[in-house]
PDB file of C-alpha atoms in Angstrom:
ATOM      1  CA  UNK A   1     -30.001 -41.689 -56.221  1.00 47.00           C
ATOM      2  CA  UNK A   2     -30.577 -37.907 -55.976  1.00 45.00           C
ATOM      3  CA  UNK A   3     -32.526 -38.035 -59.446  1.00 45.00           C
ATOM      4  CA  UNK A   4     -35.044 -40.879 -58.062  1.00 51.00           C
ATOM      5  CA  UNK A   5     -35.444 -38.679 -54.812  1.00 45.00           C
ATOM      6  CA  UNK A   6     -36.173 -35.550 -57.012  1.00 46.00           C
ATOM      7  CA  UNK A   7     -38.723 -37.638 -59.120  1.00 54.00           C
ATOM      8  CA  UNK A   8     -40.763 -38.782 -55.842  1.00 55.00           C
ATOM      9  CA  UNK A   9     -40.788 -35.051 -54.688  1.00 50.00           C
ATOM     10  CA  UNK A  10     -41.881 -33.789 -57.947  1.00 49.00           C
ATOM     11  CA  UNK A  11     -44.725 -36.261 -58.004  1.00 55.00           C
ATOM     12  CA  UNK A  12     -46.021 -35.348 -54.501  1.00 47.00           C
ATOM     13  CA  UNK A  13     -45.893 -31.837 -55.558  1.00 51.00           C
ATOM     14  CA  UNK A  14     -47.802 -32.228 -58.539  1.00 54.00           C
ATOM     15  CA  UNK A  15     -50.565 -34.001 -56.942  1.00 56.00           C
ATOM     16  CA  UNK A  16     -50.669 -30.928 -54.502  1.00 47.00           C
ATOM     17  CA  UNK A  17     -50.732 -28.638 -57.279  1.00 47.00           C
ATOM     18  CA  UNK A  18     -53.648 -30.491 -58.978  1.00 53.00           C
ATOM     19  CA  UNK A  19     -55.631 -30.347 -55.702  1.00 48.00           C
ATOM     20  CA  UNK A  20     -57.753 -27.203 -55.166  1.00 47.00           C
ATOM     21  CA  UNK A  21     -55.201 -24.822 -53.743  1.00 45.00           C
ATOM     22  CA  UNK A  22     -55.168 -21.601 -53.996  1.00 47.00           C
ATOM     23  CA  UNK A  23     -53.100 -19.609 -56.701  1.00 44.00           C
ATOM     24  CA  UNK A  24     -50.802 -18.115 -53.953  1.00 46.00           C
ATOM     25  CA  UNK A  25     -49.940 -21.769 -52.649  1.00 43.00           C
ATOM     26  CA  UNK A  26     -49.229 -23.002 -56.304  1.00 48.00           C
ATOM     27  CA  UNK A  27     -46.939 -19.935 -56.678  1.00 45.00           C
ATOM     28  CA  UNK A  28     -45.125 -20.829 -53.547  1.00 46.00           C
ATOM     29  CA  UNK A  29     -44.683 -24.593 -54.786  1.00 45.00           C
ATOM     30  CA  UNK A  30     -43.351 -23.526 -57.955  1.00 44.00           C
ATOM     31  CA  UNK A  31     -40.631 -21.052 -56.603  1.00 50.00           C
ATOM     32  CA  UNK A  32     -39.806 -24.086 -54.235  1.00 46.00           C
ATOM     33  CA  UNK A  33     -38.915 -26.278 -57.357  1.00 45.00           C
ATOM     34  CA  UNK A  34     -37.060 -23.507 -58.946  1.00 47.00           C
ATOM     35  CA  UNK A  35     -34.742 -22.757 -55.910  1.00 47.00           C
ATOM     36  CA  UNK A  36     -34.355 -26.072 -54.375  1.00 46.00           C
ATOM     37  CA  UNK A  37     -34.528 -28.833 -56.927  1.00 43.00           C
ATOM     38  CA  UNK A  38     -32.230 -27.254 -59.627  1.00 45.00           C
ATOM     39  CA  UNK A  39     -29.204 -27.307 -57.564  1.00 44.00           C
ATOM     40  CA  UNK A  40     -29.993 -30.977 -56.748  1.00 40.00           C
ATOM     41  CA  UNK A  41     -29.538 -31.699 -60.720  1.00 39.00           C
ATOM     42  CA  UNK A  42     -26.543 -29.795 -60.897  1.00 41.00           C
ATOM     43  CA  UNK A  43     -24.895 -31.861 -58.208  1.00 42.00           C
ATOM     44  CA  UNK A  44     -25.939 -34.978 -59.808  1.00 42.00           C
ATOM     45  CA  UNK A  45     -23.345 -34.788 -62.651  1.00 43.00           C
ATOM     46  CA  UNK A  46     -20.125 -36.992 -62.880  1.00 44.00           C
ATOM     47  CA  UNK A  47     -17.249 -36.212 -60.580  1.00 45.00           C
ATOM     48  CA  UNK A  48     -14.595 -33.933 -61.896  1.00 44.00           C
ATOM     49  CA  UNK A  49     -16.877 -31.576 -63.566  1.00 44.00           C
ATOM     50  CA  UNK A  50     -16.439 -28.819 -60.961  1.00 47.00           C
ATOM     51  CA  UNK A  51     -15.140 -25.362 -62.017  1.00 50.00           C
ATOM     52  CA  UNK A  52     -11.256 -25.602 -61.867  1.00 49.00           C
ATOM     53  CA  UNK A  53     -11.177 -21.811 -61.009  1.00 56.00           C
ATOM     54  CA  UNK A  54     -12.476 -22.660 -57.619  1.00 70.00           C
ATOM     55  CA  UNK A  55      -9.290 -24.655 -56.733  1.00 81.00           C
ATOM     56  CA  UNK A  56      -6.980 -22.584 -54.802  1.00 90.00           C
ATOM     57  CA  UNK A  57      -3.764 -21.277 -56.504  1.00 93.00           C
ATOM     58  CA  UNK A  58      -0.235 -22.508 -55.767  1.00 96.00           C
ATOM     59  CA  UNK A  59       1.459 -19.746 -53.602  1.00 98.00           C
ATOM     60  CA  UNK A  60       4.557 -18.271 -55.165  1.00 98.00           C
ATOM     61  CA  UNK A  61       6.814 -16.052 -53.186  1.00 98.00           C
ATOM     62  CA  UNK A  62       9.273 -13.787 -55.223  1.00 98.00           C
ATOM     63  CA  UNK A  63      12.511 -12.423 -53.560  1.00 97.00           C
ATOM     64  CA  UNK A  64      13.515  -9.054 -54.188  1.00 96.00           C
ATOM     65  CA  UNK A  65      16.346  -6.650 -52.441  1.00 93.00           C
ATOM     66  CA  UNK A  66      16.903  -2.889 -52.322  1.00 89.00           C
ATOM     67  CA  UNK A  67      19.459  -2.256 -55.010  1.00 91.00           C
ATOM     68  CA  UNK A  68      18.563   0.686 -57.421  1.00 93.00           C
ATOM     69  CA  UNK A  69      18.066   0.785 -60.422  1.00 95.00           C
ATOM     70  CA  UNK A  70      17.402  -3.040 -60.347  1.00 96.00           C
ATOM     71  CA  UNK A  71      14.700  -2.718 -57.478  1.00 96.00           C
ATOM     72  CA  UNK A  72      13.446   0.401 -56.180  1.00 95.00           C
ATOM     73  CA  UNK A  73      11.542   0.250 -53.020  1.00 92.00           C
ATOM     74  CA  UNK A  74      10.884   3.805 -51.795  1.00 89.00           C
ATOM     75  CA  UNK A  75      10.766   7.380 -53.121  1.00 91.00           C
ATOM     76  CA  UNK A  76       9.070   8.903 -56.148  1.00 94.00           C
ATOM     77  CA  UNK A  77      10.788   6.088 -58.211  1.00 95.00           C
ATOM     78  CA  UNK A  78       9.632   3.181 -56.124  1.00 95.00           C
ATOM     79  CA  UNK A  79       8.607   0.327 -58.336  1.00 96.00           C
ATOM     80  CA  UNK A  80      10.231   1.659 -61.526  1.00 96.00           C
ATOM     81  CA  UNK A  81      13.568  -0.387 -61.235  1.00 96.00           C
ATOM     82  CA  UNK A  82      14.229  -2.677 -64.298  1.00 97.00           C
ATOM     83  CA  UNK A  83      13.996  -5.869 -62.474  1.00 98.00           C
ATOM     84  CA  UNK A  84      10.645  -4.305 -60.760  1.00 98.00           C
ATOM     85  CA  UNK A  85       9.354  -4.515 -64.309  1.00 98.00           C
ATOM     86  CA  UNK A  86      10.925  -7.716 -65.011  1.00 98.00           C
ATOM     87  CA  UNK A  87       8.857  -9.208 -61.867  1.00 98.00           C
ATOM     88  CA  UNK A  88       5.635  -7.180 -62.959  1.00 98.00           C
ATOM     89  CA  UNK A  89       5.773  -8.895 -66.278  1.00 98.00           C
ATOM     90  CA  UNK A  90       6.122 -12.315 -65.008  1.00 98.00           C
ATOM     91  CA  UNK A  91       3.439 -11.915 -62.418  1.00 98.00           C
ATOM     92  CA  UNK A  92       1.118 -10.517 -65.117  1.00 98.00           C
ATOM     93  CA  UNK A  93       1.728 -13.611 -67.407  1.00 98.00           C
ATOM     94  CA  UNK A  94       1.668 -16.266 -64.702  1.00 98.00           C
ATOM     95  CA  UNK A  95      -1.951 -15.834 -63.426  1.00 97.00           C
ATOM     96  CA  UNK A  96      -2.223 -19.548 -62.321  1.00 97.00           C
ATOM     97  CA  UNK A  97      -0.148 -18.856 -59.077  1.00 98.00           C
ATOM     98  CA  UNK A  98      -0.996 -16.744 -56.150  1.00 98.00           C
ATOM     99  CA  UNK A  99       2.093 -14.282 -56.246  1.00 98.00           C
ATOM    100  CA  UNK A 100       3.630 -12.468 -53.109  1.00 98.00           C
ATOM    101  CA  UNK A 101       6.714 -10.125 -53.092  1.00 97.00           C
ATOM    102  CA  UNK A 102       9.201 -10.462 -49.989  1.00 96.00           C
ATOM    103  CA  UNK A 103      12.137  -7.994 -49.655  1.00 95.00           C
ATOM    104  CA  UNK A 104      15.189  -9.536 -48.328  1.00 93.00           C
ATOM    105  CA  UNK A 105      18.717  -8.876 -47.185  1.00 87.00           C
ATOM    106  CA  UNK A 106      21.378 -11.154 -48.198  1.00 82.00           C
ATOM    107  CA  UNK A 107      21.518 -13.261 -44.928  1.00 83.00           C
ATOM    108  CA  UNK A 108      17.515 -13.807 -45.088  1.00 91.00           C
ATOM    109  CA  UNK A 109      17.689 -14.506 -48.673  1.00 91.00           C
ATOM    110  CA  UNK A 110      20.334 -17.443 -48.058  1.00 89.00           C
ATOM    111  CA  UNK A 111      17.999 -18.763 -45.268  1.00 92.00           C
ATOM    112  CA  UNK A 112      14.783 -18.669 -47.090  1.00 94.00           C
ATOM    113  CA  UNK A 113      15.923 -19.331 -50.929  1.00 93.00           C
ATOM    114  CA  UNK A 114      15.823 -23.196 -50.754  1.00 94.00           C
ATOM    115  CA  UNK A 115      12.264 -23.414 -49.145  1.00 96.00           C
ATOM    116  CA  UNK A 116       9.341 -24.531 -51.141  1.00 96.00           C
ATOM    117  CA  UNK A 117       7.764 -22.142 -53.615  1.00 97.00           C
ATOM    118  CA  UNK A 118      10.261 -19.626 -53.621  1.00 97.00           C
ATOM    119  CA  UNK A 119      11.911 -17.713 -56.689  1.00 98.00           C
ATOM    120  CA  UNK A 120      14.493 -15.063 -57.448  1.00 98.00           C
ATOM    121  CA  UNK A 121      13.609 -12.874 -60.620  1.00 97.00           C
ATOM    122  CA  UNK A 122      17.039 -11.393 -61.082  1.00 97.00           C
ATOM    123  CA  UNK A 123      19.925 -13.603 -60.197  1.00 95.00           C
ATOM    124  CA  UNK A 124      23.512 -14.729 -61.529  1.00 90.00           C
ATOM    125  CA  UNK A 125      24.030 -18.220 -61.839  1.00 89.00           C
ATOM    126  CA  UNK A 126      25.986 -20.607 -59.513  1.00 85.00           C
ATOM    127  CA  UNK A 127      24.322 -19.677 -56.354  1.00 88.00           C
ATOM    128  CA  UNK A 128      23.527 -23.098 -54.396  1.00 90.00           C
ATOM    129  CA  UNK A 129      24.717 -25.450 -57.194  1.00 89.00           C
ATOM    130  CA  UNK A 130      21.971 -28.384 -58.041  1.00 92.00           C
ATOM    131  CA  UNK A 131      19.748 -26.867 -55.405  1.00 95.00           C
ATOM    132  CA  UNK A 132      18.357 -24.330 -57.556  1.00 96.00           C
ATOM    133  CA  UNK A 133      16.812 -24.314 -60.984  1.00 97.00           C
ATOM    134  CA  UNK A 134      17.551 -21.567 -63.348  1.00 97.00           C
ATOM    135  CA  UNK A 135      15.625 -20.386 -66.449  1.00 98.00           C
ATOM    136  CA  UNK A 136      17.247 -19.321 -69.827  1.00 97.00           C
ATOM    137  CA  UNK A 137      19.319 -16.284 -69.428  1.00 97.00           C
ATOM    138  CA  UNK A 138      17.177 -13.408 -70.311  1.00 98.00           C
ATOM    139  CA  UNK A 139      19.354 -10.383 -69.485  1.00 97.00           C
ATOM    140  CA  UNK A 140      22.859  -9.608 -68.071  1.00 94.00           C
ATOM    141  CA  UNK A 141      24.666  -7.558 -65.594  1.00 93.00           C
ATOM    142  CA  UNK A 142      26.849  -4.941 -67.484  1.00 94.00           C
ATOM    143  CA  UNK A 143      30.741  -4.579 -66.850  1.00 94.00           C
ATOM    144  CA  UNK A 144      31.735  -2.804 -63.736  1.00 93.00           C
ATOM    145  CA  UNK A 145      33.325   0.572 -63.831  1.00 95.00           C
ATOM    146  CA  UNK A 146      35.445   2.486 -61.530  1.00 97.00           C
ATOM    147  CA  UNK A 147      33.496   5.619 -60.360  1.00 97.00           C
ATOM    148  CA  UNK A 148      35.390   8.591 -58.967  1.00 97.00           C
ATOM    149  CA  UNK A 149      34.448  12.074 -57.741  1.00 96.00           C
ATOM    150  CA  UNK A 150      35.327  14.629 -60.327  1.00 96.00           C
ATOM    151  CA  UNK A 151      38.146  16.135 -58.192  1.00 95.00           C
ATOM    152  CA  UNK A 152      40.313  13.221 -59.471  1.00 96.00           C
ATOM    153  CA  UNK A 153      39.478  13.759 -63.099  1.00 96.00           C
ATOM    154  CA  UNK A 154      42.720  15.491 -63.983  1.00 95.00           C
ATOM    155  CA  UNK A 155      44.683  12.759 -62.534  1.00 96.00           C
ATOM    156  CA  UNK A 156      42.685   9.863 -64.037  1.00 97.00           C
ATOM    157  CA  UNK A 157      41.919  11.209 -67.135  1.00 96.00           C
ATOM    158  CA  UNK A 158      38.682  12.402 -69.383  1.00 95.00           C
ATOM    159  CA  UNK A 159      35.817  10.495 -69.567  1.00 91.00           C
ATOM    160  CA  UNK A 160      36.003   7.398 -71.590  1.00 91.00           C
ATOM    161  CA  UNK A 161      39.560   6.624 -70.300  1.00 96.00           C
ATOM    162  CA  UNK A 162      39.923   2.920 -69.901  1.00 97.00           C
ATOM    163  CA  UNK A 163      41.499   2.329 -66.453  1.00 98.00           C
ATOM    164  CA  UNK A 164      43.362  -0.668 -64.882  1.00 97.00           C
ATOM    165  CA  UNK A 165      41.905  -1.773 -61.454  1.00 97.00           C
ATOM    166  CA  UNK A 166      45.214  -3.599 -60.799  1.00 97.00           C
ATOM    167  CA  UNK A 167      47.085  -0.396 -61.435  1.00 97.00           C
ATOM    168  CA  UNK A 168      44.728   1.655 -59.235  1.00 98.00           C
ATOM    169  CA  UNK A 169      45.081  -0.739 -56.518  1.00 97.00           C
ATOM    170  CA  UNK A 170      48.904  -0.215 -56.578  1.00 96.00           C
ATOM    171  CA  UNK A 171      48.570   3.311 -55.597  1.00 96.00           C
ATOM    172  CA  UNK A 172      48.412   3.534 -51.810  1.00 95.00           C
ATOM    173  CA  UNK A 173      47.098   7.288 -51.796  1.00 95.00           C
ATOM    174  CA  UNK A 174      43.815   6.219 -53.626  1.00 97.00           C
ATOM    175  CA  UNK A 175      41.462   4.343 -51.386  1.00 97.00           C
ATOM    176  CA  UNK A 176      38.857   2.106 -52.810  1.00 96.00           C
ATOM    177  CA  UNK A 177      35.587   1.631 -51.021  1.00 95.00           C
ATOM    178  CA  UNK A 178      33.410  -1.536 -52.184  1.00 93.00           C
ATOM    179  CA  UNK A 179      30.917  -3.578 -50.299  1.00 87.00           C
ATOM    180  CA  UNK A 180      32.185  -6.831 -48.351  1.00 82.00           C
ATOM    181  CA  UNK A 181      33.756  -8.840 -51.083  1.00 78.00           C
ATOM    182  CA  UNK A 182      33.041 -12.288 -49.625  1.00 70.00           C
ATOM    183  CA  UNK A 183      29.200 -11.435 -49.229  1.00 54.00           C
ATOM    184  CA  UNK A 184      27.805 -14.926 -49.262  1.00 53.00           C
ATOM    185  CA  UNK A 185      29.929 -17.588 -48.339  1.00 51.00           C
ATOM    186  CA  UNK A 186      27.090 -20.012 -47.920  1.00 48.00           C
ATOM    187  CA  UNK A 187      26.001 -19.600 -51.326  1.00 44.00           C
ATOM    188  CA  UNK A 188      29.694 -19.766 -52.761  1.00 49.00           C
ATOM    189  CA  UNK A 189      29.497 -16.458 -54.191  1.00 57.00           C
ATOM    190  CA  UNK A 190      31.666 -13.180 -54.231  1.00 66.00           C
ATOM    191  CA  UNK A 191      30.025  -9.631 -54.957  1.00 74.00           C
ATOM    192  CA  UNK A 192      32.800  -9.269 -57.543  1.00 83.00           C
ATOM    193  CA  UNK A 193      33.231 -12.647 -58.973  1.00 80.00           C
ATOM    194  CA  UNK A 194      35.327 -11.613 -62.122  1.00 83.00           C
ATOM    195  CA  UNK A 195      37.208  -8.861 -60.156  1.00 89.00           C
ATOM    196  CA  UNK A 196      37.902 -11.385 -57.226  1.00 88.00           C
ATOM    197  CA  UNK A 197      41.520 -12.129 -58.168  1.00 89.00           C
ATOM    198  CA  UNK A 198      42.495  -8.195 -58.452  1.00 93.00           C
ATOM    199  CA  UNK A 199      40.884  -7.481 -55.101  1.00 92.00           C
ATOM    200  CA  UNK A 200      41.988 -10.527 -52.997  1.00 90.00           C
ATOM    201  CA  UNK A 201      45.543  -9.568 -52.538  1.00 93.00           C
ATOM    202  CA  UNK A 202      44.375  -6.037 -51.026  1.00 94.00           C
ATOM    203  CA  UNK A 203      41.605  -7.539 -48.524  1.00 90.00           C
ATOM    204  CA  UNK A 204      42.686  -5.864 -45.000  1.00 90.00           C
ATOM    205  CA  UNK A 205      44.827  -3.330 -46.748  1.00 93.00           C
ATOM    206  CA  UNK A 206      44.621   0.366 -46.086  1.00 94.00           C
ATOM    207  CA  UNK A 207      43.555   1.585 -49.320  1.00 95.00           C
ATOM    208  CA  UNK A 208      40.639  -1.098 -49.889  1.00 94.00           C
ATOM    209  CA  UNK A 209      37.834  -0.257 -47.512  1.00 94.00           C
ATOM    210  CA  UNK A 210      35.011  -2.962 -47.320  1.00 90.00           C
ATOM    211  CA  UNK A 211      31.802  -1.896 -45.930  1.00 86.00           C
ATOM    212  CA  UNK A 212      29.664  -4.252 -43.945  1.00 81.00           C
ATOM    213  CA  UNK A 213      25.895  -3.217 -44.036  1.00 70.00           C
ATOM    214  CA  UNK A 214      22.454  -4.476 -45.248  1.00 65.00           C
ATOM    215  CA  UNK A 215      23.001  -2.097 -48.258  1.00 68.00           C
ATOM    216  CA  UNK A 216      24.113  -3.405 -51.660  1.00 72.00           C
ATOM    217  CA  UNK A 217      25.786  -0.525 -53.125  1.00 83.00           C
ATOM    218  CA  UNK A 218      28.201   2.215 -52.072  1.00 88.00           C
ATOM    219  CA  UNK A 219      26.563   5.704 -51.549  1.00 92.00           C
ATOM    220  CA  UNK A 220      28.302   8.136 -53.693  1.00 95.00           C
ATOM    221  CA  UNK A 221      28.049  10.754 -51.199  1.00 94.00           C
ATOM    222  CA  UNK A 222      30.868   8.991 -49.319  1.00 94.00           C
ATOM    223  CA  UNK A 223      33.144   9.839 -52.315  1.00 95.00           C
ATOM    224  CA  UNK A 224      32.089  13.434 -52.031  1.00 94.00           C
ATOM    225  CA  UNK A 225      32.886  13.567 -48.167  1.00 93.00           C
ATOM    226  CA  UNK A 226      36.332  12.105 -48.577  1.00 93.00           C
ATOM    227  CA  UNK A 227      35.586   8.807 -46.992  1.00 94.00           C
ATOM    228  CA  UNK A 228      37.195   7.021 -50.138  1.00 96.00           C
ATOM    229  CA  UNK A 229      38.509   8.242 -53.713  1.00 96.00           C
ATOM    230  CA  UNK A 230      36.693   5.831 -55.742  1.00 97.00           C
ATOM    231  CA  UNK A 231      34.043   2.552 -55.575  1.00 96.00           C
ATOM    232  CA  UNK A 232      32.796   0.289 -58.400  1.00 95.00           C
ATOM    233  CA  UNK A 233      29.759   0.362 -59.900  1.00 94.00           C
ATOM    234  CA  UNK A 234      27.769  -0.150 -63.121  1.00 93.00           C
ATOM    235  CA  UNK A 235      27.304   2.433 -65.900  1.00 92.00           C
ATOM    236  CA  UNK A 236      23.984   3.279 -64.627  1.00 94.00           C
ATOM    237  CA  UNK A 237      25.188   3.951 -61.153  1.00 95.00           C
ATOM    238  CA  UNK A 238      25.745   7.617 -61.261  1.00 95.00           C
ATOM    239  CA  UNK A 239      22.479   8.312 -63.146  1.00 94.00           C
ATOM    240  CA  UNK A 240      20.575   6.225 -60.605  1.00 95.00           C
ATOM    241  CA  UNK A 241      21.971   7.695 -57.461  1.00 95.00           C
ATOM    242  CA  UNK A 242      21.395  11.262 -59.103  1.00 95.00           C
ATOM    243  CA  UNK A 243      17.731  10.494 -59.561  1.00 95.00           C
ATOM    244  CA  UNK A 244      16.951   8.534 -56.432  1.00 94.00           C
ATOM    245  CA  UNK A 245      19.202  10.154 -54.072  1.00 92.00           C
ATOM    246  CA  UNK A 246      19.159  13.784 -55.502  1.00 93.00           C
ATOM    247  CA  UNK A 247      22.944  13.649 -56.002  1.00 94.00           C
ATOM    248  CA  UNK A 248      24.507  16.437 -57.749  1.00 94.00           C
ATOM    249  CA  UNK A 249      26.538  15.789 -61.135  1.00 94.00           C
ATOM    250  CA  UNK A 250      29.816  15.511 -59.259  1.00 95.00           C
ATOM    251  CA  UNK A 251      31.163  12.113 -60.438  1.00 97.00           C
ATOM    252  CA  UNK A 252      32.535  10.245 -63.435  1.00 97.00           C
ATOM    253  CA  UNK A 253      32.815   6.616 -64.190  1.00 96.00           C
ATOM    254  CA  UNK A 254      35.676   4.948 -66.177  1.00 96.00           C
ATOM    255  CA  UNK A 255      35.753   1.518 -68.054  1.00 95.00           C
ATOM    256  CA  UNK A 256      37.798  -1.272 -66.425  1.00 96.00           C
ATOM    257  CA  UNK A 257      40.395  -2.999 -68.536  1.00 95.00           C
ATOM    258  CA  UNK A 258      39.960  -6.029 -66.478  1.00 92.00           C
ATOM    259  CA  UNK A 259      36.262  -6.392 -66.844  1.00 88.00           C
ATOM    260  CA  UNK A 260      34.522  -5.760 -70.195  1.00 90.00           C
ATOM    261  CA  UNK A 261      32.404  -8.956 -69.192  1.00 92.00           C
ATOM    262  CA  UNK A 262      28.514  -9.035 -69.187  1.00 96.00           C
ATOM    263  CA  UNK A 263      27.339 -11.682 -66.766  1.00 94.00           C
ATOM    264  CA  UNK A 264      24.104 -13.579 -67.359  1.00 96.00           C
ATOM    265  CA  UNK A 265      20.931 -13.003 -65.198  1.00 97.00           C
ATOM    266  CA  UNK A 266      18.213 -15.883 -64.729  1.00 98.00           C
ATOM    267  CA  UNK A 267      14.960 -16.459 -62.844  1.00 98.00           C
ATOM    268  CA  UNK A 268      15.934 -19.206 -60.097  1.00 98.00           C
ATOM    269  CA  UNK A 269      13.572 -21.273 -58.145  1.00 98.00           C
ATOM    270  CA  UNK A 270      14.132 -24.160 -55.644  1.00 97.00           C
ATOM    271  CA  UNK A 271      15.169 -27.360 -57.907  1.00 97.00           C
ATOM    272  CA  UNK A 272      11.811 -29.213 -57.023  1.00 97.00           C
ATOM    273  CA  UNK A 273       8.573 -30.118 -59.135  1.00 97.00           C
ATOM    274  CA  UNK A 274       7.160 -26.808 -58.370  1.00 98.00           C
ATOM    275  CA  UNK A 275      10.333 -24.707 -59.016  1.00 98.00           C
ATOM    276  CA  UNK A 276      10.691 -26.934 -62.257  1.00 98.00           C
ATOM    277  CA  UNK A 277       7.199 -25.971 -63.252  1.00 98.00           C
ATOM    278  CA  UNK A 278       7.700 -22.279 -62.868  1.00 98.00           C
ATOM    279  CA  UNK A 279      10.842 -22.316 -64.791  1.00 98.00           C
ATOM    280  CA  UNK A 280       9.283 -24.262 -67.668  1.00 98.00           C
ATOM    281  CA  UNK A 281       6.557 -21.590 -67.887  1.00 98.00           C
ATOM    282  CA  UNK A 282       8.986 -18.741 -67.451  1.00 98.00           C
ATOM    283  CA  UNK A 283      10.851 -20.177 -70.484  1.00 98.00           C
ATOM    284  CA  UNK A 284       8.107 -19.954 -72.650  1.00 98.00           C
ATOM    285  CA  UNK A 285       7.426 -16.347 -72.018  1.00 98.00           C
ATOM    286  CA  UNK A 286      11.236 -15.431 -73.171  1.00 98.00           C
ATOM    287  CA  UNK A 287      10.338 -14.246 -76.611  1.00 98.00           C
ATOM    288  CA  UNK A 288      12.508 -12.230 -78.656  1.00 98.00           C
ATOM    289  CA  UNK A 289       9.717  -9.451 -78.118  1.00 98.00           C
ATOM    290  CA  UNK A 290       9.993  -9.862 -74.484  1.00 98.00           C
ATOM    291  CA  UNK A 291      13.643  -9.666 -74.425  1.00 98.00           C
ATOM    292  CA  UNK A 292      13.550  -6.344 -76.459  1.00 98.00           C
ATOM    293  CA  UNK A 293      11.008  -4.982 -74.143  1.00 98.00           C
ATOM    294  CA  UNK A 294      13.303  -6.184 -71.098  1.00 98.00           C
ATOM    295  CA  UNK A 295      16.020  -4.338 -72.995  1.00 98.00           C
ATOM    296  CA  UNK A 296      14.135  -0.948 -73.111  1.00 97.00           C
ATOM    297  CA  UNK A 297      13.645  -1.202 -69.199  1.00 97.00           C
ATOM    298  CA  UNK A 298      17.501  -1.227 -68.885  1.00 97.00           C
ATOM    299  CA  UNK A 299      17.538   1.769 -71.263  1.00 96.00           C
ATOM    300  CA  UNK A 300      15.582   3.894 -68.925  1.00 95.00           C
ATOM    301  CA  UNK A 301      18.623   3.693 -66.461  1.00 95.00           C
ATOM    302  CA  UNK A 302      21.828   3.485 -68.479  1.00 93.00           C
ATOM    303  CA  UNK A 303      21.113   6.481 -71.005  1.00 89.00           C
ATOM    304  CA  UNK A 304      20.564   4.329 -73.828  1.00 91.00           C
ATOM    305  CA  UNK A 305      24.212   2.691 -73.508  1.00 92.00           C
ATOM    306  CA  UNK A 306      24.815   1.612 -77.253  1.00 93.00           C
ATOM    307  CA  UNK A 307      27.301  -1.309 -76.009  1.00 94.00           C
ATOM    308  CA  UNK A 308      24.649  -2.766 -73.529  1.00 96.00           C
ATOM    309  CA  UNK A 309      22.122  -2.487 -76.633  1.00 97.00           C
ATOM    310  CA  UNK A 310      24.526  -4.131 -79.147  1.00 97.00           C
ATOM    311  CA  UNK A 311      25.589  -6.796 -76.680  1.00 97.00           C
ATOM    312  CA  UNK A 312      22.002  -7.744 -76.017  1.00 98.00           C
ATOM    313  CA  UNK A 313      20.928  -7.706 -79.427  1.00 98.00           C
ATOM    314  CA  UNK A 314      23.848  -9.780 -80.590  1.00 98.00           C
ATOM    315  CA  UNK A 315      23.759 -12.309 -77.791  1.00 98.00           C
ATOM    316  CA  UNK A 316      19.909 -12.606 -77.387  1.00 98.00           C
ATOM    317  CA  UNK A 317      18.412 -11.787 -80.616  1.00 98.00           C
ATOM    318  CA  UNK A 318      20.522 -12.847 -83.124  1.00 97.00           C
ATOM    319  CA  UNK A 319      22.230 -15.565 -81.189  1.00 96.00           C
ATOM    320  CA  UNK A 320      25.952 -14.853 -81.737  1.00 95.00           C
ATOM    321  CA  UNK A 321      28.200 -16.212 -79.338  1.00 93.00           C
ATOM    322  CA  UNK A 322      30.203 -13.654 -77.371  1.00 96.00           C
ATOM    323  CA  UNK A 323      33.359 -14.179 -75.619  1.00 94.00           C
ATOM    324  CA  UNK A 324      32.462 -11.278 -73.265  1.00 94.00           C
ATOM    325  CA  UNK A 325      29.275 -12.921 -71.936  1.00 95.00           C
ATOM    326  CA  UNK A 326      29.720 -15.386 -69.376  1.00 92.00           C
ATOM    327  CA  UNK A 327      27.522 -17.557 -67.318  1.00 86.00           C
TER     328      UNK A 327
END
């Protein structure tokens, strides 16, 4: 229909042009043809040929939290955490979505994680079983360590000494300070799932201090000030707090006899068609090259821990089954 109308207009204009109009009028008519008629022909094509790039992108909200060196939200190291870099990689390689990042604490994460278009980039398995869909594992959290102020080094032992959490908890004059153990009952998770059997008998005891706050890790300054004698952290915790919080080199970590375990980490989204679509695309990005790049992000914070490197390569690259890697 548009084409027939255009032909009639063109005929009229042709007769006008053939008349004895001035050159200026002819130029005006030809300009009209170029500006007005060309778009009409463009619109006369079959449906479905519109530029797909004009379609709005689906929104995708990523949850992050304040937990250096995983995510760092302030100071000179802002955005340089290893999970900050994981997230930047995924956003860069998923341009088909309209990405936004939302900083949450645990209660807010629990309220919002099951809403549409939400994903968490660095999450243990087991949260909200059946309601979240997980990617393939792509990294892990390393074994916990016991962290003491160095004033206890003579009593506990030199660096590299393996200590028993169970034995430490039996010593009433040594106070352990940790974040609240049952931190997410709604999601069915403990903050220390593998150490929970050892901690549970001491919940409420004087030598186990639970700290309830929106923070996710104990400030090692509390050990220096005598509020407690030791805490639980990761091999990267001391290095991280020295960098991010400008702490002096006054702390020492010890491997735990009860926890030589690496716990898998996943991308997790709401278990609906959108979430499943995102996870499928994430899985397609997890090549050996990507996993080695992710390892390098960890090594920026764990001093190139040889055990972490060996375990990562054995499990993710050479695909060796390892008894000390758990879901």
